[in-house]
Amino acid sequence: MGTRALPLPCQFELLLGEDRDRWLPEARFIEAAHRGDVRGIKEIAKELDVHGHGIPVTVASTSYMGMNALHAAGSRGRLPTYEYLVEEVKMDINKPDTSQDYSPVEHAVTYGNLPAVRYLLIKAPMCINNVQETSVFFIQLQLMGIVK
């Protein structure tokens, strides 16, 4: 089994060790997004904001191992996490990660996070990337009630 089949926190534990206090703040930030922990996202962003740009700018610009908070939220992220990242922080729904070239909706589709898929498609109906375009488009049509 490759590391991509492991949940994100397990991947980080393999790479960084089990002691999360020793992880880089960026890794803890991405894990907080994965868990859907908006408070944790904000707290770690405050720690990362060494230049005084503010929490929303820091949240939107922080990435680790090719993914940002919106990508990481795809597997287990809860709707309040998406609402915070999309509506308050104004993160780009269409921006692919740099490791797999997956958009946030493709991450949500990959992990079967249907509430996230539904939310992202409502917010940006054409948030389709080139990797799984057919699958995402089909799911979009199903959600819109066009196909069953």
Coordinates of N, CA and C in Angstrom, one line a residue:
M1 N 0.9 -1.2 0.0 CA 0.0 0.0 0.0 C 0.9 1.2 0.0
G2 N 0.7 2.1 -0.9 CA 1.4 3.4 -1.0 C 1.0 4.4 0.1
T3 N 1.8 5.4 0.3 CA 1.4 6.4 1.3 C 0.2 7.2 1.0
R4 N -0.2 7.3 -0.3 CA -1.4 8.0 -0.7 C -2.7 7.3 -0.2
A5 N -2.6 6.0 0.1 CA -3.7 5.3 0.6 C -3.9 5.5 2.1
L6 N -3.0 6.1 2.7 CA -3.1 6.3 4.2 C -3.7 7.7 4.4
P7 N -4.5 7.8 5.5 CA -5.0 9.1 5.9 C -3.9 10.1 6.1
L8 N -4.2 11.4 5.8 CA -3.2 12.4 5.9 C -2.4 12.5 7.2
P9 N -3.0 12.4 8.4 CA -2.2 12.4 9.6 C -1.2 11.2 9.7
C10 N -1.6 10.1 9.2 CA -0.7 8.9 9.2 C 0.5 9.1 8.2
Q11 N 0.3 9.8 7.1 CA 1.4 10.1 6.2 C 2.3 11.0 6.9
F12 N 1.8 12.0 7.6 CA 2.7 13.0 8.3 C 3.4 12.3 9.4
E13 N 2.8 11.4 10.2 CA 3.5 10.6 11.2 C 4.6 9.8 10.7
L14 N 4.4 9.2 9.5 CA 5.5 8.4 8.9 C 6.7 9.4 8.5
L15 N 6.4 10.5 8.0 CA 7.4 11.5 7.6 C 8.0 12.3 8.7
L16 N 7.2 12.7 9.7 CA 7.6 13.7 10.6 C 7.7 13.1 12.1
G17 N 7.2 11.9 12.3 CA 7.2 11.3 13.6 C 5.9 11.5 14.3
E18 N 5.7 10.8 15.4 CA 4.4 10.8 16.0 C 4.2 12.1 16.9
D19 N 5.2 12.7 17.3 CA 5.1 13.9 18.2 C 4.7 15.1 17.4
R20 N 3.5 15.4 17.5 CA 2.9 16.5 16.7 C 3.5 17.9 17.1
D21 N 3.9 18.0 18.4 CA 4.5 19.2 18.8 C 5.9 19.5 18.1
R22 N 6.5 18.5 17.5 CA 7.7 18.7 16.8 C 7.5 19.0 15.3
W23 N 6.3 18.8 14.8 CA 6.0 19.1 13.4 C 6.1 20.5 13.1
L24 N 6.4 20.8 11.9 CA 6.4 22.2 11.4 C 5.0 22.7 11.5
P25 N 4.9 24.1 11.8 CA 3.5 24.6 11.9 C 2.7 24.4 10.7
E26 N 3.3 24.4 9.5 CA 2.6 24.2 8.3 C 1.9 22.8 8.2
A27 N 2.6 21.8 8.7 CA 2.1 20.5 8.8 C 0.9 20.4 9.8
R28 N 1.1 21.0 10.9 CA 0.0 21.0 11.9 C -1.2 21.8 11.4
F29 N -1.0 22.8 10.6 CA -2.0 23.6 9.9 C -2.8 22.8 9.0
I30 N -2.1 22.0 8.1 CA -2.8 21.2 7.1 C -3.6 20.1 7.8
E31 N -3.0 19.5 8.9 CA -3.7 18.5 9.6 C -5.0 19.1 10.3
A32 N -4.9 20.3 10.8 CA -6.1 20.9 11.4 C -7.2 21.1 10.3
A33 N -6.8 21.4 9.1 CA -7.8 21.5 8.0 C -8.4 20.2 7.6
H34 N -7.5 19.2 7.6 CA -8.0 17.8 7.4 C -9.0 17.4 8.4
R35 N -8.8 17.7 9.6 CA -9.8 17.4 10.7 C -11.0 18.2 10.7
G36 N -11.0 19.3 10.0 CA -12.1 20.3 10.0 C -12.1 21.2 11.2
D37 N -11.0 21.4 11.7 CA -10.8 22.2 13.0 C -10.6 23.7 12.6
V38 N -11.7 24.5 12.5 CA -11.5 25.9 12.1 C -10.7 26.6 13.2
R39 N -11.0 26.4 14.4 CA -10.3 27.1 15.5 C -8.8 26.8 15.4
G40 N -8.4 25.5 15.2 CA -7.0 25.1 15.0 C -6.4 25.8 13.8
I41 N -7.1 25.9 12.7 CA -6.6 26.6 11.5 C -6.3 28.0 11.9
K42 N -7.2 28.7 12.6 CA -7.0 30.1 12.9 C -5.8 30.3 13.9
E43 N -5.7 29.4 14.9 CA -4.6 29.5 15.9 C -3.3 29.3 15.2
I44 N -3.1 28.3 14.4 CA -1.9 28.0 13.8 C -1.5 29.1 12.7
A45 N -2.6 29.6 12.0 CA -2.3 30.7 11.1 C -1.8 31.9 11.8
K46 N -2.3 32.2 13.0 CA -1.8 33.3 13.9 C -0.3 33.1 14.2
E47 N 0.0 31.9 14.5 CA 1.4 31.5 14.8 C 2.3 31.7 13.5
L48 N 1.8 31.4 12.3 CA 2.5 31.5 11.1 C 2.6 32.9 10.5
D49 N 1.7 33.8 11.0 CA 1.6 35.1 10.5 C 2.8 36.0 11.1
V50 N 4.0 35.7 10.7 CA 5.1 36.5 11.2 C 5.3 37.8 10.6
H51 N 4.7 38.1 9.4 CA 4.8 39.3 8.7 C 3.6 40.3 8.9
G52 N 2.7 39.8 9.7 CA 1.5 40.7 10.1 C 0.5 40.9 8.9
H53 N 0.4 39.9 8.1 CA -0.6 40.0 6.9 C -2.0 39.8 7.4
G54 N -2.2 39.1 8.5 CA -3.5 38.8 9.0 C -3.8 37.3 8.7
I55 N -4.8 36.8 9.5 CA -5.1 35.4 9.5 C -5.6 35.0 8.1
P56 N -6.6 35.7 7.5 CA -7.1 35.2 6.2 C -6.0 35.1 5.1
V57 N -5.1 36.0 5.1 CA -4.1 36.0 4.1 C -3.1 34.8 4.4
T58 N -2.8 34.6 5.6 CA -1.9 33.5 6.0 C -2.6 32.2 5.7
V59 N -3.9 32.1 6.0 CA -4.6 30.8 5.7 C -4.6 30.5 4.2
A60 N -4.9 31.5 3.4 CA -4.9 31.3 2.0 C -3.6 31.0 1.4
S61 N -2.5 31.5 2.0 CA -1.2 31.3 1.3 C -0.4 30.2 1.9
T62 N -0.8 29.6 3.0 CA 0.0 28.5 3.6 C -0.3 27.2 2.9
S63 N 0.8 26.5 2.5 CA 0.7 25.1 2.0 C 1.8 24.3 2.6
Y64 N 1.6 23.0 2.4 CA 2.6 22.0 2.9 C 2.5 20.8 2.0
M65 N 3.6 20.3 1.5 CA 3.6 19.1 0.7 C 2.7 19.3 -0.5
G66 N 2.6 20.5 -1.1 CA 1.8 20.7 -2.3 C 0.3 20.9 -2.1
M67 N -0.1 20.9 -0.9 CA -1.6 21.2 -0.7 C -1.8 22.3 0.3
N68 N -3.0 23.0 0.1 CA -3.4 24.0 1.0 C -4.5 23.5 1.9
A69 N -5.1 24.3 2.7 CA -6.1 23.9 3.6 C -7.4 23.4 2.9
L70 N -7.7 24.0 1.8 CA -8.9 23.5 1.1 C -8.7 22.1 0.5
H71 N -7.5 21.8 0.0 CA -7.2 20.5 -0.5 C -7.3 19.5 0.7
A72 N -6.7 19.8 1.8 CA -6.6 18.9 2.9 C -8.0 18.7 3.5
A73 N -8.9 19.6 3.5 CA -10.2 19.4 4.0 C -11.0 18.4 3.2
G74 N -10.6 18.0 2.0 CA -11.3 17.1 1.2 C -11.7 15.8 1.8
S75 N -10.8 15.2 2.6 CA -11.1 13.9 3.1 C -12.1 13.9 4.2
R76 N -11.9 14.7 5.2 CA -12.8 14.7 6.4 C -13.4 16.1 6.7
G77 N -13.0 17.1 6.0 CA -13.4 18.4 6.3 C -15.0 18.5 6.4
R78 N -15.4 19.3 7.4 CA -16.8 19.5 7.6 C -17.2 20.8 7.0
L79 N -18.5 21.0 6.8 CA -19.0 22.2 6.1 C -18.6 23.5 6.7
P80 N -18.6 23.6 8.0 CA -18.1 24.9 8.6 C -16.6 25.2 8.1
T81 N -15.8 24.2 7.9 CA -14.5 24.4 7.4 C -14.5 25.0 6.0
Y82 N -15.3 24.4 5.2 CA -15.4 24.9 3.8 C -16.0 26.3 3.8
E83 N -17.0 26.5 4.6 CA -17.6 27.9 4.6 C -16.6 28.9 5.1
Y84 N -15.8 28.6 6.0 CA -14.7 29.5 6.5 C -13.7 29.7 5.4
L85 N -13.2 28.6 4.8 CA -12.1 28.8 3.8 C -12.6 29.4 2.5
V86 N -13.8 29.2 2.1 CA -14.3 29.7 0.8 C -15.0 31.1 1.0
E87 N -15.8 31.2 2.0 CA -16.6 32.5 2.2 C -15.8 33.6 2.9
E88 N -15.1 33.2 4.0 CA -14.4 34.2 4.7 C -13.0 34.5 4.2
V89 N -12.2 33.4 3.9 CA -10.8 33.5 3.5 C -10.8 33.8 2.0
K90 N -11.8 33.4 1.3 CA -11.9 33.6 -0.2 C -10.8 32.7 -0.9
M91 N -10.6 31.5 -0.5 CA -9.7 30.6 -1.2 C -10.2 30.2 -2.5
D92 N -9.3 30.0 -3.4 CA -9.6 29.7 -4.8 C -10.1 28.2 -4.9
I93 N -11.3 28.0 -5.2 CA -11.9 26.6 -5.3 C -11.3 25.9 -6.5
N94 N -10.8 26.5 -7.5 CA -10.3 25.8 -8.7 C -8.8 25.6 -8.6
K95 N -8.1 26.0 -7.6 CA -6.7 25.9 -7.6 C -6.3 24.4 -7.3
P96 N -5.5 23.8 -8.2 CA -5.1 22.4 -8.0 C -3.9 22.4 -7.0
D97 N -3.7 21.2 -6.4 CA -2.6 21.0 -5.6 C -1.4 20.8 -6.5
T98 N -0.2 20.9 -5.9 CA 1.0 20.8 -6.8 C 1.6 19.3 -6.8
S99 N 1.0 18.4 -6.0 CA 1.5 17.1 -6.0 C 0.8 16.2 -7.0
Q100 N -0.6 16.3 -7.0 CA -1.4 15.4 -7.9 C -2.1 16.2 -9.0
D101 N -2.1 17.5 -8.9 CA -2.9 18.4 -9.8 C -4.4 18.2 -9.6
Y102 N -4.8 17.9 -8.3 CA -6.2 17.8 -8.0 C -6.7 19.1 -7.4
S103 N -7.9 19.4 -7.9 CA -8.6 20.6 -7.3 C -9.2 20.2 -6.0
P104 N -9.7 21.1 -5.1 CA -10.4 20.7 -3.9 C -11.6 19.8 -4.1
V105 N -12.3 20.0 -5.2 CA -13.5 19.2 -5.4 C -13.0 17.7 -5.7
E106 N -11.9 17.6 -6.4 CA -11.4 16.3 -6.8 C -10.9 15.5 -5.5
H107 N -10.3 16.3 -4.6 CA -10.0 15.7 -3.3 C -11.2 15.2 -2.6
A108 N -12.3 16.0 -2.6 CA -13.5 15.6 -1.9 C -14.1 14.4 -2.6
V109 N -14.1 14.3 -3.9 CA -14.6 13.2 -4.7 C -13.8 12.0 -4.4
T110 N -12.5 12.1 -4.4 CA -11.6 10.9 -4.1 C -11.9 10.3 -2.8
Y111 N -12.2 11.1 -1.8 CA -12.5 10.6 -0.4 C -14.0 10.4 -0.1
G112 N -14.8 10.6 -1.1 CA -16.3 10.3 -1.0 C -16.9 11.3 0.0
N113 N -16.4 12.5 0.1 CA -17.0 13.5 1.0 C -18.1 14.3 0.2
L114 N -19.2 13.6 0.1 CA -20.3 14.2 -0.7 C -20.8 15.5 -0.2
P115 N -20.9 15.8 1.1 CA -21.3 17.2 1.5 C -20.3 18.2 1.0
A116 N -19.1 17.9 1.0 CA -18.1 18.9 0.5 C -18.2 19.0 -1.0
V117 N -18.4 17.9 -1.7 CA -18.5 18.0 -3.2 C -19.7 18.9 -3.5
R118 N -20.8 18.6 -2.9 CA -22.1 19.4 -3.1 C -21.8 20.9 -2.9
Y119 N -21.2 21.2 -1.7 CA -20.9 22.6 -1.4 C -20.0 23.3 -2.4
L120 N -19.0 22.6 -2.8 CA -18.0 23.2 -3.7 C -18.6 23.4 -5.1
L121 N -19.5 22.4 -5.5 CA -20.1 22.6 -6.8 C -21.2 23.7 -6.8
I122 N -21.8 23.9 -5.7 CA -22.8 25.0 -5.6 C -22.1 26.3 -5.6
K123 N -20.9 26.4 -4.9 CA -20.1 27.7 -4.9 C -19.5 28.0 -6.2
A124 N -19.0 27.0 -6.9 CA -18.3 27.2 -8.2 C -18.7 26.0 -9.1
P125 N -19.8 26.1 -9.8 CA -20.3 25.0 -10.6 C -19.3 24.4 -11.6
M126 N -18.4 25.2 -12.0 CA -17.5 24.6 -13.0 C -16.1 24.4 -12.5
C127 N -16.0 24.0 -11.2 CA -14.7 23.7 -10.6 C -14.3 22.3 -10.9
I128 N -13.8 22.2 -12.2 CA -13.4 20.9 -12.7 C -12.0 21.0 -13.2
N129 N -11.1 20.1 -12.8 CA -9.7 20.1 -13.2 C -9.6 19.0 -14.3
N130 N -8.5 18.8 -14.9 CA -8.3 17.9 -16.0 C -8.1 16.4 -15.6
V131 N -7.8 16.1 -14.3 CA -7.5 14.7 -13.9 C -8.7 13.8 -13.9
Q132 N -9.8 14.2 -13.3 CA -11.0 13.4 -13.2 C -12.2 14.1 -13.7
E133 N -12.0 14.8 -14.8 CA -13.0 15.7 -15.3 C -14.3 14.9 -15.6
T134 N -14.3 13.8 -16.1 CA -15.5 13.0 -16.4 C -16.3 12.6 -15.2
S135 N -15.5 12.1 -14.2 CA -16.2 11.7 -12.9 C -16.8 12.9 -12.2
V136 N -16.1 14.0 -12.1 CA -16.6 15.1 -11.4 C -17.8 15.7 -12.2
F137 N -17.7 15.8 -13.5 CA -18.8 16.3 -14.2 C -20.1 15.4 -14.0
F138 N -19.9 14.1 -14.0 CA -21.0 13.2 -13.8 C -21.6 13.4 -12.4
I139 N -20.8 13.5 -11.4 CA -21.3 13.7 -10.1 C -22.1 15.1 -10.0
Q140 N -21.5 16.1 -10.7 CA -22.2 17.4 -10.8 C -23.6 17.3 -11.4
L141 N -23.7 16.5 -12.4 CA -25.0 16.3 -13.1 C -25.9 15.6 -12.1
Q142 N -25.4 14.6 -11.4 CA -26.3 13.9 -10.4 C -26.8 14.8 -9.3
L143 N -25.9 15.6 -8.8 CA -26.2 16.6 -7.7 C -27.3 17.6 -8.2
M144 N -27.2 17.9 -9.5 CA -28.1 18.9 -10.0 C -29.5 18.2 -10.4
G145 N -29.5 16.9 -10.3 CA -30.7 16.1 -10.6 C -30.9 15.9 -12.1
I146 N -29.9 16.1 -12.9 CA -30.0 15.9 -14.3 C -29.9 14.5 -14.7
V147 N -29.0 13.7 -14.0 CA -28.9 12.3 -14.2 C -29.1 11.6 -12.9
K148 N -29.5 10.3 -13.0 CA -29.6 9.5 -11.7 C -28.7 8.4 -11.7

